[in-house]
mmCIF file of C-alpha atoms and ligand atoms in Angstrom:
data_model
loop_
_atom_site.group_PDB
_atom_site.id
_atom_site.type_symbol
_atom_site.label_atom_id
_atom_site.label_comp_id
_atom_site.label_asym_id
_atom_site.label_seq_id
_atom_site.Cartn_x
_atom_site.Cartn_y
_atom_site.Cartn_z
ATOM 1 C CA MET A 1341 -1.630 -5.335 -1.586
ATOM 2 C CA GLY A 1342 -0.418 -7.068 1.402
ATOM 3 C CA ASN A 1343 -0.154 -9.856 -0.310
ATOM 4 C CA GLY A 1344 2.231 -7.867 -3.797
ATOM 5 C CA ILE A 1345 4.065 -5.900 -0.245
ATOM 6 C CA ALA A 1346 4.826 -9.568 1.001
ATOM 7 C CA GLN A 1347 6.292 -10.820 -2.222
ATOM 8 C CA VAL A 1348 8.076 -7.599 -3.323
ATOM 9 C CA PHE A 1349 10.127 -8.125 0.346
ATOM 10 C CA ALA A 1350 10.795 -12.196 -0.184
ATOM 11 C CA GLN A 1351 11.985 -11.569 -3.570
ATOM 12 C CA ALA A 1352 14.771 -9.638 -1.856
ATOM 13 C CA GLY A 1353 15.909 -11.790 0.483
ATOM 14 C CA PHE A 1354 13.569 -10.861 3.454
ATOM 15 C CA ASP A 1355 11.812 -14.291 5.765
ATOM 16 C CA VAL A 1356 7.913 -12.930 5.422
ATOM 17 C CA ARG A 1357 5.415 -13.652 8.169
ATOM 18 C CA LEU A 1358 1.912 -12.495 5.663
ATOM 19 C CA VAL A 1359 -0.987 -12.827 8.340
ATOM 20 C CA ASP A 1360 -4.482 -12.234 7.308
ATOM 21 C CA ALA A 1361 -7.405 -13.091 10.108
ATOM 22 C CA ALA A 1362 -9.198 -14.650 7.172
ATOM 23 C CA SER A 1363 -7.544 -17.932 6.186
ATOM 24 C CA GLY A 1364 -8.864 -17.885 2.593
ATOM 25 C CA ALA A 1365 -7.585 -14.350 1.655
ATOM 26 C CA LEU A 1366 -3.730 -15.842 2.498
ATOM 27 C CA ASP A 1367 -5.147 -19.191 -0.062
ATOM 28 C CA ARG A 1368 -5.883 -16.648 -2.658
ATOM 29 C CA ALA A 1369 -2.757 -14.588 -1.545
ATOM 30 C CA ARG A 1370 0.015 -17.422 -2.092
ATOM 31 C CA ALA A 1371 -2.292 -18.637 -5.295
ATOM 32 C CA SER A 1372 -1.362 -14.605 -6.598
ATOM 33 C CA ILE A 1373 2.228 -15.245 -5.334
ATOM 34 C CA GLU A 1374 2.703 -18.363 -7.324
ATOM 35 C CA LYS A 1375 1.260 -16.121 -10.764
ATOM 36 C CA SER A 1376 3.006 -13.389 -10.240
ATOM 37 C CA VAL A 1377 6.680 -14.712 -9.617
ATOM 38 C CA ALA A 1378 5.670 -17.208 -12.719
ATOM 39 C CA LYS A 1379 5.309 -14.387 -15.070
ATOM 40 C CA LEU A 1380 8.290 -12.358 -13.459
ATOM 41 C CA VAL A 1381 10.092 -15.969 -14.816
ATOM 42 C CA GLU A 1382 8.757 -15.897 -17.800
ATOM 43 C CA LYS A 1383 9.656 -12.392 -18.258
ATOM 44 C CA GLY A 1384 13.298 -12.612 -17.150
ATOM 45 C CA ARG A 1385 12.885 -10.494 -15.254
ATOM 46 C CA LEU A 1386 13.657 -13.495 -12.096
ATOM 47 C CA THR A 1387 14.861 -16.447 -12.051
ATOM 48 C CA ALA A 1388 13.702 -19.768 -11.297
ATOM 49 C CA THR A 1389 16.451 -19.858 -8.203
ATOM 50 C CA GLU A 1390 15.081 -16.519 -7.158
ATOM 51 C CA ARG A 1391 11.484 -17.726 -7.544
ATOM 52 C CA ASP A 1392 11.712 -20.432 -5.412
ATOM 53 C CA GLY A 1393 13.644 -19.141 -2.804
ATOM 54 C CA ALA A 1394 11.732 -16.398 -2.260
ATOM 55 C CA LEU A 1395 8.113 -18.624 -2.630
ATOM 56 C CA GLN A 1396 10.261 -20.628 0.480
ATOM 57 C CA ARG A 1397 10.814 -17.922 2.874
ATOM 58 C CA LEU A 1398 7.176 -16.655 2.899
ATOM 59 C CA SER A 1399 4.832 -18.692 6.036
ATOM 60 C CA THR A 1400 1.421 -17.205 6.470
ATOM 61 C CA GLY A 1401 -0.563 -17.539 9.257
ATOM 62 C CA THR A 1402 -4.035 -16.201 10.627
ATOM 63 C CA ASN A 1403 -2.933 -15.482 14.083
ATOM 64 C CA VAL A 1404 -1.692 -12.110 14.800
ATOM 65 C CA ASP A 1405 1.100 -13.645 16.999
ATOM 66 C CA LEU A 1406 3.076 -15.079 14.292
ATOM 67 C CA LEU A 1407 4.662 -11.397 14.157
ATOM 68 C CA ALA A 1408 6.104 -10.918 17.554
ATOM 69 C CA ASP A 1409 9.368 -11.806 17.116
ATOM 70 C CA SER A 1410 9.660 -9.195 14.061
ATOM 71 C CA ASP A 1411 12.071 -7.025 13.262
ATOM 72 C CA TYR A 1412 10.165 -4.764 10.665
ATOM 73 C CA VAL A 1413 6.184 -4.753 10.445
ATOM 74 C CA VAL A 1414 3.639 -3.252 7.186
ATOM 75 C CA GLU A 1415 -0.163 -3.066 7.715
ATOM 76 C CA ALA A 1416 -2.025 -3.409 4.950
ATOM 77 C CA ILE A 1417 -5.344 -4.277 6.927
ATOM 78 C CA PHE A 1418 -8.586 -2.097 5.134
ATOM 79 C CA GLU A 1419 -8.763 1.670 4.978
ATOM 80 C CA ASP A 1420 -10.125 2.019 7.945
ATOM 81 C CA LYS A 1421 -8.914 4.375 10.723
ATOM 82 C CA GLN A 1422 -10.442 2.967 14.409
ATOM 83 C CA ALA A 1423 -9.255 -0.675 12.587
ATOM 84 C CA LYS A 1424 -5.838 0.473 11.910
ATOM 85 C CA GLN A 1425 -4.962 2.058 15.755
ATOM 86 C CA SER A 1426 -6.472 -1.309 17.190
ATOM 87 C CA LEU A 1427 -4.013 -3.175 15.348
ATOM 88 C CA PHE A 1428 -0.710 -0.778 15.664
ATOM 89 C CA ALA A 1429 -1.655 -0.746 19.843
ATOM 90 C CA ARG A 1430 -2.011 -4.822 19.385
ATOM 91 C CA LEU A 1431 1.417 -4.824 17.851
ATOM 92 C CA ASP A 1432 2.735 -2.340 20.026
ATOM 93 C CA GLN A 1433 2.328 -5.265 22.520
ATOM 94 C CA LEU A 1434 3.768 -7.593 20.672
ATOM 95 C CA THR A 1435 7.071 -6.360 18.771
ATOM 96 C CA ARG A 1436 10.234 -5.639 20.311
ATOM 97 C CA PRO A 1437 9.901 -1.593 21.124
ATOM 98 C CA ASP A 1438 12.569 -0.930 19.023
ATOM 99 C CA VAL A 1439 11.031 -2.440 15.931
ATOM 100 C CA ILE A 1440 9.015 -0.286 12.580
ATOM 101 C CA LEU A 1441 5.626 -0.131 12.567
ATOM 102 C CA ALA A 1442 4.924 0.646 8.521
ATOM 103 C CA SER A 1443 1.523 0.615 7.831
ATOM 104 C CA ASN A 1444 0.399 0.676 3.509
ATOM 105 C CA THR A 1445 -2.274 3.255 4.425
ATOM 106 C CA SER A 1446 -3.283 5.308 1.836
ATOM 107 C CA SER A 1447 -4.770 8.354 2.970
ATOM 108 C CA ILE A 1448 -4.592 7.690 7.217
ATOM 109 C CA SER A 1449 -3.133 9.940 9.429
ATOM 110 C CA ILE A 1450 0.862 8.199 10.222
ATOM 111 C CA THR A 1451 0.600 10.830 13.452
ATOM 112 C CA THR A 1452 -3.013 9.107 14.452
ATOM 113 C CA LEU A 1453 -2.373 6.042 14.561
ATOM 114 C CA GLY A 1454 1.462 6.504 15.620
ATOM 115 C CA ALA A 1455 -0.134 7.754 18.615
ATOM 116 C CA ALA A 1456 -2.204 4.386 19.685
ATOM 117 C CA THR A 1457 1.479 3.271 20.329
ATOM 118 C CA ASN A 1458 4.588 3.866 23.050
ATOM 119 C CA ARG A 1459 6.990 4.349 20.067
ATOM 120 C CA PRO A 1460 5.726 6.786 17.626
ATOM 121 C CA ASP A 1461 8.673 7.847 16.417
ATOM 122 C CA ARG A 1462 9.192 4.282 15.178
ATOM 123 C CA VAL A 1463 5.681 4.503 12.970
ATOM 124 C CA LEU A 1464 5.695 5.909 9.262
ATOM 125 C CA GLY A 1465 3.819 5.345 5.909
ATOM 126 C CA MET A 1466 5.201 3.179 3.625
ATOM 127 C CA HIS A 1467 2.520 3.647 0.776
ATOM 128 C CA PHE A 1468 3.485 1.081 -1.772
ATOM 129 C CA MET A 1469 1.487 1.421 -5.600
ATOM 130 C CA ASN A 1470 -0.628 -1.258 -7.454
ATOM 131 C CA PRO A 1471 0.353 -3.980 -8.556
ATOM 132 C CA VAL A 1472 3.388 -3.676 -5.838
ATOM 133 C CA PRO A 1473 5.689 -6.583 -7.390
ATOM 134 C CA LEU A 1474 4.954 -4.014 -11.016
ATOM 135 C CA MET A 1475 5.116 -0.046 -9.562
ATOM 136 C CA SER A 1476 8.482 0.900 -8.345
ATOM 137 C CA LEU A 1477 7.043 3.915 -6.082
ATOM 138 C CA VAL A 1478 6.603 3.972 -2.261
ATOM 139 C CA GLU A 1479 5.895 6.764 -0.720
ATOM 140 C CA LEU A 1480 7.749 7.182 3.165
ATOM 141 C CA ILE A 1481 5.962 9.407 5.026
ATOM 142 C CA ARG A 1482 7.303 10.544 8.131
ATOM 143 C CA GLY A 1483 4.141 11.440 10.610
ATOM 144 C CA GLN A 1484 4.457 13.979 13.396
ATOM 145 C CA ALA A 1485 6.557 12.339 15.839
ATOM 146 C CA THR A 1486 8.575 9.734 13.322
ATOM 147 C CA SER A 1487 12.074 9.763 14.109
ATOM 148 C CA PRO A 1488 14.805 10.384 11.120
ATOM 149 C CA GLU A 1489 15.988 7.339 12.382
ATOM 150 C CA SER A 1490 12.733 5.251 11.031
ATOM 151 C CA MET A 1491 13.119 7.036 8.056
ATOM 152 C CA LEU A 1492 16.408 6.283 7.127
ATOM 153 C CA THR A 1493 15.723 2.753 7.803
ATOM 154 C CA ALA A 1494 13.023 2.568 5.814
ATOM 155 C CA ALA A 1495 14.386 4.780 2.493
ATOM 156 C CA GLU A 1496 17.000 1.805 2.610
ATOM 157 C CA LEU A 1497 15.076 -0.658 3.254
ATOM 158 C CA CYS A 1498 13.585 0.947 -0.291
ATOM 159 C CA ILE A 1499 16.187 0.336 -2.003
ATOM 160 C CA ARG A 1500 16.889 -3.059 -1.063
ATOM 161 C CA LEU A 1501 13.664 -3.865 -2.593
ATOM 162 C CA ASN A 1502 14.449 -2.494 -5.573
ATOM 163 C CA LYS A 1503 11.749 0.662 -5.032
ATOM 164 C CA THR A 1504 12.129 4.348 -5.719
ATOM 165 C CA ALA A 1505 10.638 6.007 -2.127
ATOM 166 C CA VAL A 1506 9.204 9.466 -2.495
ATOM 167 C CA GLU A 1507 8.884 11.449 0.663
ATOM 168 C CA ALA A 1508 5.336 13.395 1.966
ATOM 169 C CA SER A 1509 4.461 14.550 4.100
ATOM 170 C CA ASP A 1510 1.440 13.977 6.913
ATOM 171 C CA TYR A 1511 -1.786 15.070 5.039
ATOM 172 C CA PRO A 1512 -4.779 13.547 4.722
ATOM 173 C CA GLY A 1513 -3.716 11.324 0.812
ATOM 174 C CA PHE A 1514 -0.342 11.995 1.172
ATOM 175 C CA ILE A 1515 1.000 12.889 -2.239
ATOM 176 C CA ALA A 1516 -0.600 9.893 -4.765
ATOM 177 C CA ASN A 1517 -4.009 10.041 -3.542
ATOM 178 C CA ARG A 1518 -4.491 13.927 -3.328
ATOM 179 C CA VAL A 1519 -3.628 13.752 -6.775
ATOM 180 C CA LEU A 1520 -5.252 10.610 -8.089
ATOM 181 C CA MET A 1521 -8.439 10.847 -6.115
ATOM 182 C CA PRO A 1522 -9.644 13.858 -7.400
ATOM 183 C CA MET A 1523 -9.249 12.665 -11.232
ATOM 184 C CA VAL A 1524 -10.923 9.680 -10.389
ATOM 185 C CA ASN A 1525 -13.131 11.461 -8.750
ATOM 186 C CA GLU A 1526 -13.422 13.718 -11.873
ATOM 187 C CA ALA A 1527 -14.535 10.986 -13.745
ATOM 188 C CA ILE A 1528 -17.748 9.360 -11.594
ATOM 189 C CA PHE A 1529 -19.042 13.097 -11.975
ATOM 190 C CA ALA A 1530 -18.573 12.846 -15.527
ATOM 191 C CA VAL A 1531 -20.469 10.272 -15.495
ATOM 192 C CA MET A 1532 -23.229 10.815 -13.374
ATOM 193 C CA GLU A 1533 -23.564 14.477 -15.397
ATOM 194 C CA GLY A 1534 -23.238 12.367 -18.359
ATOM 195 C CA VAL A 1535 -20.658 14.005 -20.519
ATOM 196 C CA GLY A 1536 -19.519 10.941 -22.131
ATOM 197 C CA THR A 1537 -20.284 6.733 -21.256
ATOM 198 C CA ALA A 1538 -17.729 5.488 -18.538
ATOM 199 C CA ASP A 1539 -15.985 3.831 -22.160
ATOM 200 C CA ALA A 1540 -15.654 7.955 -23.566
ATOM 201 C CA ILE A 1541 -13.933 8.948 -20.414
ATOM 202 C CA ASP A 1542 -11.348 6.000 -20.098
ATOM 203 C CA THR A 1543 -10.056 6.296 -23.889
ATOM 204 C CA VAL A 1544 -9.787 10.239 -23.740
ATOM 205 C CA MET A 1545 -7.396 9.774 -20.457
ATOM 206 C CA LYS A 1546 -5.581 6.397 -21.993
ATOM 207 C CA LEU A 1547 -5.008 7.921 -25.825
ATOM 208 C CA GLY A 1548 -4.965 11.695 -25.151
ATOM 209 C CA MET A 1549 -2.921 11.827 -22.078
ATOM 210 C CA ASN A 1550 -0.950 8.270 -22.481
ATOM 211 C CA HIS A 1551 -2.108 6.906 -19.215
ATOM 212 C CA PRO A 1552 -2.077 3.438 -18.934
ATOM 213 C CA MET A 1553 -5.572 2.591 -17.346
ATOM 214 C CA GLY A 1554 -8.566 5.313 -17.945
ATOM 215 C CA PRO A 1555 -9.488 6.850 -14.499
ATOM 216 C CA LEU A 1556 -13.297 4.816 -14.052
ATOM 217 C CA THR A 1557 -10.680 1.167 -15.116
ATOM 218 C CA LEU A 1558 -8.407 2.426 -12.420
ATOM 219 C CA ALA A 1559 -11.374 2.932 -9.535
ATOM 220 C CA ASP A 1560 -12.256 -0.892 -10.363
ATOM 221 C CA PHE A 1561 -8.514 -1.748 -9.980
ATOM 222 C CA ILE A 1562 -7.699 -0.083 -7.200
ATOM 223 C CA GLY A 1563 -11.457 -0.687 -5.936
ATOM 224 C CA LEU A 1564 -14.604 1.709 -5.710
ATOM 225 C CA ASP A 1565 -14.814 1.075 -1.480
ATOM 226 C CA VAL A 1566 -11.070 2.234 -1.588
ATOM 227 C CA CYS A 1567 -11.764 4.993 -3.728
ATOM 228 C CA LEU A 1568 -14.537 5.780 -1.152
ATOM 229 C CA ALA A 1569 -12.607 6.056 2.223
ATOM 230 C CA ILE A 1570 -9.549 7.669 0.395
ATOM 231 C CA LEU A 1571 -12.686 10.890 -0.989
ATOM 232 C CA GLU A 1572 -13.896 10.762 2.730
ATOM 233 C CA VAL A 1573 -10.393 11.190 4.200
ATOM 234 C CA LEU A 1574 -9.302 14.140 2.252
ATOM 235 C CA HIS A 1575 -13.397 15.150 2.468
ATOM 236 C CA GLU A 1576 -12.789 15.330 6.323
ATOM 237 C CA GLY A 1577 -9.681 16.223 6.870
ATOM 238 C CA LEU A 1578 -8.841 19.046 4.343
ATOM 239 C CA GLY A 1579 -12.503 20.610 4.751
ATOM 240 C CA ASP A 1580 -13.296 21.397 1.049
ATOM 241 C CA PRO A 1581 -16.452 20.504 -1.023
ATOM 242 C CA LYS A 1582 -14.318 19.524 -4.099
ATOM 243 C CA TYR A 1583 -12.769 16.544 -2.374
ATOM 244 C CA ARG A 1584 -17.233 15.666 -1.602
ATOM 245 C CA PRO A 1585 -17.080 11.618 -2.875
HETATM 246 N N1 CAA B 1331 2.489 -9.669 -11.515
HETATM 247 C C1 CAA B 1331 3.496 -10.065 -11.942
HETATM 248 N N2 CAA B 1331 3.336 -9.822 -14.091
HETATM 249 C C2 CAA B 1331 2.424 -9.179 -13.189
HETATM 250 C C3 CAA B 1331 0.792 -8.561 -11.982
HETATM 251 C C4 CAA B 1331 1.533 -8.844 -10.757
HETATM 252 N N3 CAA B 1331 0.924 -8.824 -10.437
HETATM 253 N N4 CAA B 1331 0.298 -8.038 -13.028
HETATM 254 C C5 CAA B 1331 0.199 -7.840 -14.619
HETATM 255 N N5 CAA B 1331 1.377 -8.005 -14.369
HETATM 256 C C6 CAA B 1331 1.695 -8.886 -16.086
HETATM 257 C C7 CAA B 1331 1.014 -9.736 -17.011
HETATM 258 O O1 CAA B 1331 0.532 -11.371 -16.686
HETATM 259 C C8 CAA B 1331 1.470 -8.695 -18.196
HETATM 260 O O2 CAA B 1331 1.604 -9.510 -18.715
HETATM 261 P P1 CAA B 1331 1.844 -10.090 -20.362
HETATM 262 O O3 CAA B 1331 2.479 -8.195 -21.011
HETATM 263 O O4 CAA B 1331 3.015 -11.404 -20.085
HETATM 264 O O5 CAA B 1331 0.439 -10.087 -20.599
HETATM 265 C C9 CAA B 1331 1.726 -6.938 -17.723
HETATM 266 O O6 CAA B 1331 2.129 -7.070 -16.657
HETATM 267 C C10 CAA B 1331 1.300 -6.022 -18.271
HETATM 268 O O7 CAA B 1331 -0.232 -6.207 -18.160
HETATM 269 P P2 CAA B 1331 -1.116 -5.798 -19.124
HETATM 270 O O8 CAA B 1331 -1.176 -6.858 -19.759
HETATM 271 O O9 CAA B 1331 -2.061 -6.808 -17.826
HETATM 272 O O10 CAA B 1331 -1.719 -4.650 -18.934
HETATM 273 P P3 CAA B 1331 -0.838 -3.523 -18.584
HETATM 274 O O11 CAA B 1331 0.471 -3.593 -20.107
HETATM 275 O O12 CAA B 1331 -1.609 -2.221 -19.088
HETATM 276 O O13 CAA B 1331 -0.071 -3.039 -17.224
HETATM 277 C C11 CAA B 1331 -0.345 -2.069 -15.339
HETATM 278 C C12 CAA B 1331 -0.642 -3.409 -16.326
HETATM 279 C C13 CAA B 1331 1.330 -2.703 -14.824
HETATM 280 C C14 CAA B 1331 -1.577 -2.556 -13.980
HETATM 281 C C15 CAA B 1331 -1.016 -0.754 -15.864
HETATM 282 O O14 CAA B 1331 -1.957 -1.041 -16.202
HETATM 283 C C16 CAA B 1331 -0.799 0.142 -15.460
HETATM 284 O O15 CAA B 1331 0.465 0.658 -14.983
HETATM 285 N N6 CAA B 1331 -2.228 0.340 -14.650
HETATM 286 C C17 CAA B 1331 -2.145 1.652 -13.471
HETATM 287 C C18 CAA B 1331 -1.285 1.329 -12.714
HETATM 288 C C19 CAA B 1331 -1.336 2.565 -11.345
HETATM 289 O O16 CAA B 1331 -1.437 3.743 -11.030
HETATM 290 N N7 CAA B 1331 -1.225 1.936 -9.912
HETATM 291 C C20 CAA B 1331 -1.390 2.698 -8.854
HETATM 292 C C21 CAA B 1331 -3.353 2.800 -8.365
HETATM 293 S S1 CAA B 1331 -2.877 3.207 -7.375
HETATM 294 C C22 CAA B 1331 -2.254 2.494 -5.669
HETATM 295 O O17 CAA B 1331 -2.045 1.467 -5.844
HETATM 296 C C23 CAA B 1331 -2.699 3.396 -4.564
HETATM 297 C C24 CAA B 1331 -3.380 3.684 -3.828
HETATM 298 O O18 CAA B 1331 -3.400 4.576 -2.517
HETATM 299 C C25 CAA B 1331 -4.936 4.100 -4.239
#
């Protein structure tokens, strides 16, 4: 999702540094951003000048030190608590103490990420939806120590990004995945038990409930590894067997 997040910030006029440990991922990100902005121009949602400006404002690199003079950071690495905590500790050393460190986590505790830093008041969740350039929602998550000022800054940023912010408390999976993932999980159980084929289940939800994608197609779109990681957070954090993946 990092490339989509970088794209919407660049489109909104911000200078963006997109960092990934793997240079191949950065090449794919740039290609995907170029394809996406081209599509938006084709649809009349972006002018050619805006497209060129956005691409010029975007730079990439594999060294996290590139973020040293950032004014705002959004983390979007894979869904693993330890990996995110060690990155937050590194970002805390690297950036100015007044900088907000936001996480695009789908489910991991913002309070726990904040506790890996010396600025838990400036750590919050900024959860975008895939595909980021098309989906208008951002879930904003307030950790136990997140300050009202940090939440306000993030909410104002969402307005500049042309997104609608909805605030959620720091419970496992927040709102989006607390509601979405049990449906995805149930669809997978329904395949396992032979209630219907994958196609049948997706068609029922598409035509019967007007979902743009069936839950199994959506699970592939999100990534089954990500779905599993989120369900494990729900299962462990809420302690109810109904969340078992
Ligand atoms: N940038 C620009 N344009 C894009 C794009 C992108 N990143 N991705 C797709 N498009 C374009 C397509 O090229 C297509 O253009 P044409 O009409 O010219 O062909 C257009 O958008 C519509 O796409 P499609 O025809 O392929 O399909 P669609 O009408 O079904 O729309 C969709 C695609 C918006 C993804 C829609 O299927 C949808 O809303 N699906 C559900 C998405 C969803 O639920 N997202 C949330 C997932 S959960 C999550 O992200 C968070 C988490 O924590 C797990």
